[in-house]
């Protein structure tokens, strides 16, 4: 498969996983747009997620960014042996979000290798993910910094 | 009115506000249980908010705690002149949440006086809110530390 095929495949896997593992996020309309080793992007529409001023709720911004940990986890690590969970997350709200919001985050190859090795050796490994959330004009509406843990099934 | 009447009145106001200003939170079943000057408590059921392991999603825990800023704001400040907004929030996940979750936070009198004075003088004032989230057994499943701003309408 090409990298593009892989990215689509992982995004489909993430969206299927979302529906069953995080129905709340699925109901908000949170979707993985792209997921490949070291990179994930997600989106959420403003429709249904705004207040009466048309501004997206903070918890929806949290969610569209938080799911990137799972999306990158699925695409970057052996998801038959490990699953990611979130340990803590800091979100900074910068501007009102009034359109579809896109979140994206990257994980470099060195970190992926280190996390993979540590998880193999001791069954779990932490990784930090920084995400940027932008509106359709490209304005950064929020940023997040999440600490996740890749954990071996059965531990 | 007694303090108990006040607390019920503010909780009703918060719940009405939630339905219109944060329909997403209302849909999750997030409700103010108590709101009075300097204190607010909220709850959210596990039903509809869990994954297939019966564990509440991180974004729901974020939401039940985040709304306390609005609840305390409504009960503690002049909400005909000011509204609270969240600037950033740190959430630390400690244990899997598998029951109805209750969040609560306090704001001391000195801080309320300081924020009121500053908002009157310059139209806005920041305040920090630390919340604790517990399950029905009293186990702390998460904690949050949120930075809010009380802002004058029209600014």
CSV table of N, CA and C in Angstrom, one decimal, chain A residues 20-25 27-28 48-53 55 57-60 62-64 66-67 86-94 145 153, chain B residues 20-25 27-28 48-53 55 57-60 62-64 66-67 86-94 145 153:
chain,number,residue,atom,x,y,z
A,20,UNK,N,-17.2,3.2,18.9
A,20,UNK,CA,-17.5,2.2,19.9
A,20,UNK,C,-16.8,2.5,21.3
A,21,UNK,N,-15.6,3.1,21.2
A,21,UNK,CA,-14.9,3.4,22.5
A,21,UNK,C,-15.2,4.7,23.1
A,22,UNK,N,-15.6,5.7,22.2
A,22,UNK,CA,-15.9,7.0,22.7
A,22,UNK,C,-17.2,7.5,22.0
A,23,UNK,N,-18.3,6.9,22.3
A,23,UNK,CA,-19.5,7.3,21.6
A,23,UNK,C,-19.8,8.8,21.8
A,24,UNK,N,-19.5,9.4,22.9
A,24,UNK,CA,-19.7,10.8,23.2
A,24,UNK,C,-19.0,11.7,22.1
A,25,UNK,N,-17.8,11.3,21.8
A,25,UNK,CA,-17.0,12.1,20.8
A,25,UNK,C,-17.6,11.9,19.4
A,27,UNK,N,-20.7,11.2,18.7
A,27,UNK,CA,-21.9,12.0,18.7
A,27,UNK,C,-21.7,13.5,18.4
A,28,UNK,N,-20.6,14.0,18.9
A,28,UNK,CA,-20.2,15.4,18.7
A,28,UNK,C,-19.9,15.6,17.2
A,48,UNK,N,-24.2,21.9,16.2
A,48,UNK,CA,-24.5,21.1,17.4
A,48,UNK,C,-23.5,21.2,18.5
A,49,UNK,N,-22.4,21.9,18.3
A,49,UNK,CA,-21.4,22.0,19.3
A,49,UNK,C,-21.2,23.5,19.8
A,50,UNK,N,-22.0,24.4,19.4
A,50,UNK,CA,-21.8,25.8,19.7
A,50,UNK,C,-22.8,26.2,20.8
A,51,UNK,N,-22.6,27.3,21.4
A,51,UNK,CA,-23.6,27.9,22.3
A,51,UNK,C,-24.5,28.9,21.5
A,52,UNK,N,-25.3,29.7,22.1
A,52,UNK,CA,-26.2,30.5,21.4
A,52,UNK,C,-25.5,31.8,20.8
A,53,UNK,N,-24.2,31.9,21.1
A,53,UNK,CA,-23.4,32.9,20.4
A,53,UNK,C,-22.6,32.3,19.2
A,55,UNK,N,-20.3,29.9,19.5
A,55,UNK,CA,-19.0,29.6,19.9
A,55,UNK,C,-18.9,28.2,20.4
A,57,UNK,N,-18.1,24.9,22.4
A,57,UNK,CA,-17.8,24.7,23.8
A,57,UNK,C,-16.4,24.1,24.0
A,58,UNK,N,-15.8,24.6,25.1
A,58,UNK,CA,-14.5,24.2,25.5
A,58,UNK,C,-14.3,22.6,25.6
A,59,UNK,N,-15.3,21.9,26.0
A,59,UNK,CA,-15.2,20.5,26.1
A,59,UNK,C,-15.2,19.8,24.8
A,60,UNK,N,-15.7,20.4,23.8
A,60,UNK,CA,-15.6,19.9,22.4
A,60,UNK,C,-14.2,20.1,21.8
A,62,UNK,N,-11.6,20.3,23.7
A,62,UNK,CA,-10.8,19.3,24.4
A,62,UNK,C,-10.9,18.0,23.7
A,63,UNK,N,-12.1,17.6,23.3
A,63,UNK,CA,-12.3,16.2,22.8
A,63,UNK,C,-11.6,16.1,21.4
A,64,UNK,N,-11.8,17.0,20.5
A,64,UNK,CA,-11.2,16.9,19.2
A,64,UNK,C,-9.7,16.8,19.2
A,66,UNK,N,-8.0,15.7,22.2
A,66,UNK,CA,-7.6,14.6,23.1
A,66,UNK,C,-7.6,13.3,22.3
A,67,UNK,N,-8.5,13.1,21.3
A,67,UNK,CA,-8.6,11.8,20.5
A,67,UNK,C,-7.3,11.6,19.7
A,86,UNK,N,-5.0,8.5,28.3
A,86,UNK,CA,-4.6,9.8,28.6
A,86,UNK,C,-4.4,9.9,30.1
A,87,UNK,N,-3.3,10.5,30.5
A,87,UNK,CA,-3.0,10.7,31.9
A,87,UNK,C,-3.3,12.1,32.4
A,88,UNK,N,-2.8,13.1,31.6
A,88,UNK,CA,-3.3,14.4,31.9
A,88,UNK,C,-3.2,15.3,30.7
A,89,UNK,N,-4.0,16.4,30.7
A,89,UNK,CA,-4.0,17.2,29.5
A,89,UNK,C,-4.2,18.7,29.9
A,90,UNK,N,-3.4,19.5,29.3
A,90,UNK,CA,-3.6,21.0,29.5
A,90,UNK,C,-4.1,21.6,28.2
A,91,UNK,N,-5.2,22.4,28.3
A,91,UNK,CA,-5.7,23.0,27.2
A,91,UNK,C,-5.7,24.5,27.4
A,92,UNK,N,-5.2,25.3,26.4
A,92,UNK,CA,-5.1,26.7,26.5
A,92,UNK,C,-6.1,27.3,25.4
A,93,UNK,N,-7.1,28.0,25.8
A,93,UNK,CA,-8.1,28.6,24.9
A,93,UNK,C,-7.6,30.0,24.5
A,94,UNK,N,-7.4,30.2,23.2
A,94,UNK,CA,-6.9,31.4,22.7
A,94,UNK,C,-7.9,32.4,22.0
A,145,UNK,N,-1.5,20.2,25.4
A,145,UNK,CA,-0.3,19.4,25.7
A,145,UNK,C,-0.8,18.2,26.6
A,153,UNK,N,-1.9,-4.6,26.7
A,153,UNK,CA,-3.2,-5.2,27.1
A,153,UNK,C,-3.0,-6.3,28.2
B,20,UNK,N,-29.0,26.2,27.4
B,20,UNK,CA,-28.9,27.1,26.3
B,20,UNK,C,-27.5,27.5,25.9
B,21,UNK,N,-26.6,27.6,26.9
B,21,UNK,CA,-25.3,28.1,26.5
B,21,UNK,C,-24.3,26.9,26.2
B,22,UNK,N,-24.6,25.7,26.8
B,22,UNK,CA,-23.7,24.6,26.5
B,22,UNK,C,-24.6,23.4,26.3
B,23,UNK,N,-25.3,23.3,25.2
B,23,UNK,CA,-26.2,22.2,24.9
B,23,UNK,C,-25.4,20.8,24.9
B,24,UNK,N,-24.2,20.8,24.5
B,24,UNK,CA,-23.4,19.6,24.5
B,24,UNK,C,-23.3,19.0,26.0
B,25,UNK,N,-23.0,19.9,26.9
B,25,UNK,CA,-22.9,19.5,28.3
B,25,UNK,C,-24.3,19.0,28.8
B,27,UNK,N,-26.7,17.7,27.1
B,27,UNK,CA,-26.9,16.4,26.5
B,27,UNK,C,-26.2,15.3,27.2
B,28,UNK,N,-25.0,15.6,27.7
B,28,UNK,CA,-24.2,14.5,28.4
B,28,UNK,C,-24.9,14.2,29.7
B,48,UNK,N,-24.5,6.6,29.0
B,48,UNK,CA,-24.3,7.3,27.7
B,48,UNK,C,-23.0,8.0,27.6
B,49,UNK,N,-22.2,8.0,28.7
B,49,UNK,CA,-20.9,8.6,28.7
B,49,UNK,C,-19.7,7.7,28.8
B,50,UNK,N,-20.0,6.4,28.8
B,50,UNK,CA,-18.9,5.5,29.0
B,50,UNK,C,-18.5,4.8,27.7
B,51,UNK,N,-17.4,4.2,27.7
B,51,UNK,CA,-17.0,3.4,26.5
B,51,UNK,C,-17.5,1.9,26.7
B,52,UNK,N,-17.0,1.0,25.9
B,52,UNK,CA,-17.5,-0.4,26.0
B,52,UNK,C,-16.9,-1.1,27.2
B,53,UNK,N,-16.0,-0.5,27.9
B,53,UNK,CA,-15.5,-1.0,29.1
B,53,UNK,C,-16.2,-0.4,30.3
B,55,UNK,N,-16.1,2.8,31.1
B,55,UNK,CA,-15.3,3.8,31.7
B,55,UNK,C,-15.7,5.2,31.1
B,57,UNK,N,-15.6,8.8,29.5
B,57,UNK,CA,-14.7,9.4,28.6
B,57,UNK,C,-14.1,10.7,29.2
B,58,UNK,N,-12.8,10.9,29.0
B,58,UNK,CA,-12.0,12.0,29.5
B,58,UNK,C,-12.7,13.4,29.2
B,59,UNK,N,-13.3,13.5,28.1
B,59,UNK,CA,-14.0,14.8,27.7
B,59,UNK,C,-15.2,15.1,28.5
B,60,UNK,N,-15.8,14.0,29.0
B,60,UNK,CA,-17.0,14.2,29.9
B,60,UNK,C,-16.5,14.6,31.3
B,62,UNK,N,-13.8,16.3,31.8
B,62,UNK,CA,-13.4,17.7,31.6
B,62,UNK,C,-14.6,18.5,31.8
B,63,UNK,N,-15.7,18.2,31.1
B,63,UNK,CA,-16.9,19.0,31.1
B,63,UNK,C,-17.6,19.2,32.4
B,64,UNK,N,-17.7,18.1,33.2
B,64,UNK,CA,-18.4,18.2,34.5
B,64,UNK,C,-17.6,19.1,35.4
B,66,UNK,N,-15.3,21.6,34.2
B,66,UNK,CA,-15.2,22.9,33.6
B,66,UNK,C,-16.4,23.8,33.9
B,67,UNK,N,-17.6,23.2,33.9
B,67,UNK,CA,-18.8,24.0,34.1
B,67,UNK,C,-18.9,24.7,35.5
B,86,UNK,N,-13.5,30.4,30.3
B,86,UNK,CA,-12.4,29.6,30.7
B,86,UNK,C,-11.2,30.0,29.8
B,87,UNK,N,-10.0,30.2,30.4
B,87,UNK,CA,-8.8,30.6,29.6
B,87,UNK,C,-7.9,29.3,29.4
B,88,UNK,N,-7.7,28.6,30.5
B,88,UNK,CA,-7.0,27.3,30.3
B,88,UNK,C,-7.4,26.4,31.4
B,89,UNK,N,-7.2,25.1,31.2
B,89,UNK,CA,-7.6,24.1,32.1
B,89,UNK,C,-6.7,22.9,32.0
B,90,UNK,N,-6.2,22.5,33.2
B,90,UNK,CA,-5.3,21.3,33.3
B,90,UNK,C,-6.1,20.2,34.0
B,91,UNK,N,-6.2,19.0,33.4
B,91,UNK,CA,-6.9,17.9,34.0
B,91,UNK,C,-6.0,16.7,34.2
B,92,UNK,N,-6.0,16.2,35.4
B,92,UNK,CA,-5.2,15.1,35.7
B,92,UNK,C,-6.1,13.9,36.0
B,93,UNK,N,-5.9,12.8,35.2
B,93,UNK,CA,-6.8,11.6,35.3
B,93,UNK,C,-6.1,10.6,36.2
B,94,UNK,N,-6.8,10.2,37.3
B,94,UNK,CA,-6.2,9.4,38.3
B,94,UNK,C,-6.6,7.9,38.3
B,145,UNK,N,-7.5,22.1,37.4
B,145,UNK,CA,-7.0,23.4,37.8
B,145,UNK,C,-7.3,24.3,36.6
B,153,UNK,N,-19.9,42.4,30.4
B,153,UNK,CA,-20.6,42.3,29.1
B,153,UNK,C,-20.3,43.5,28.2
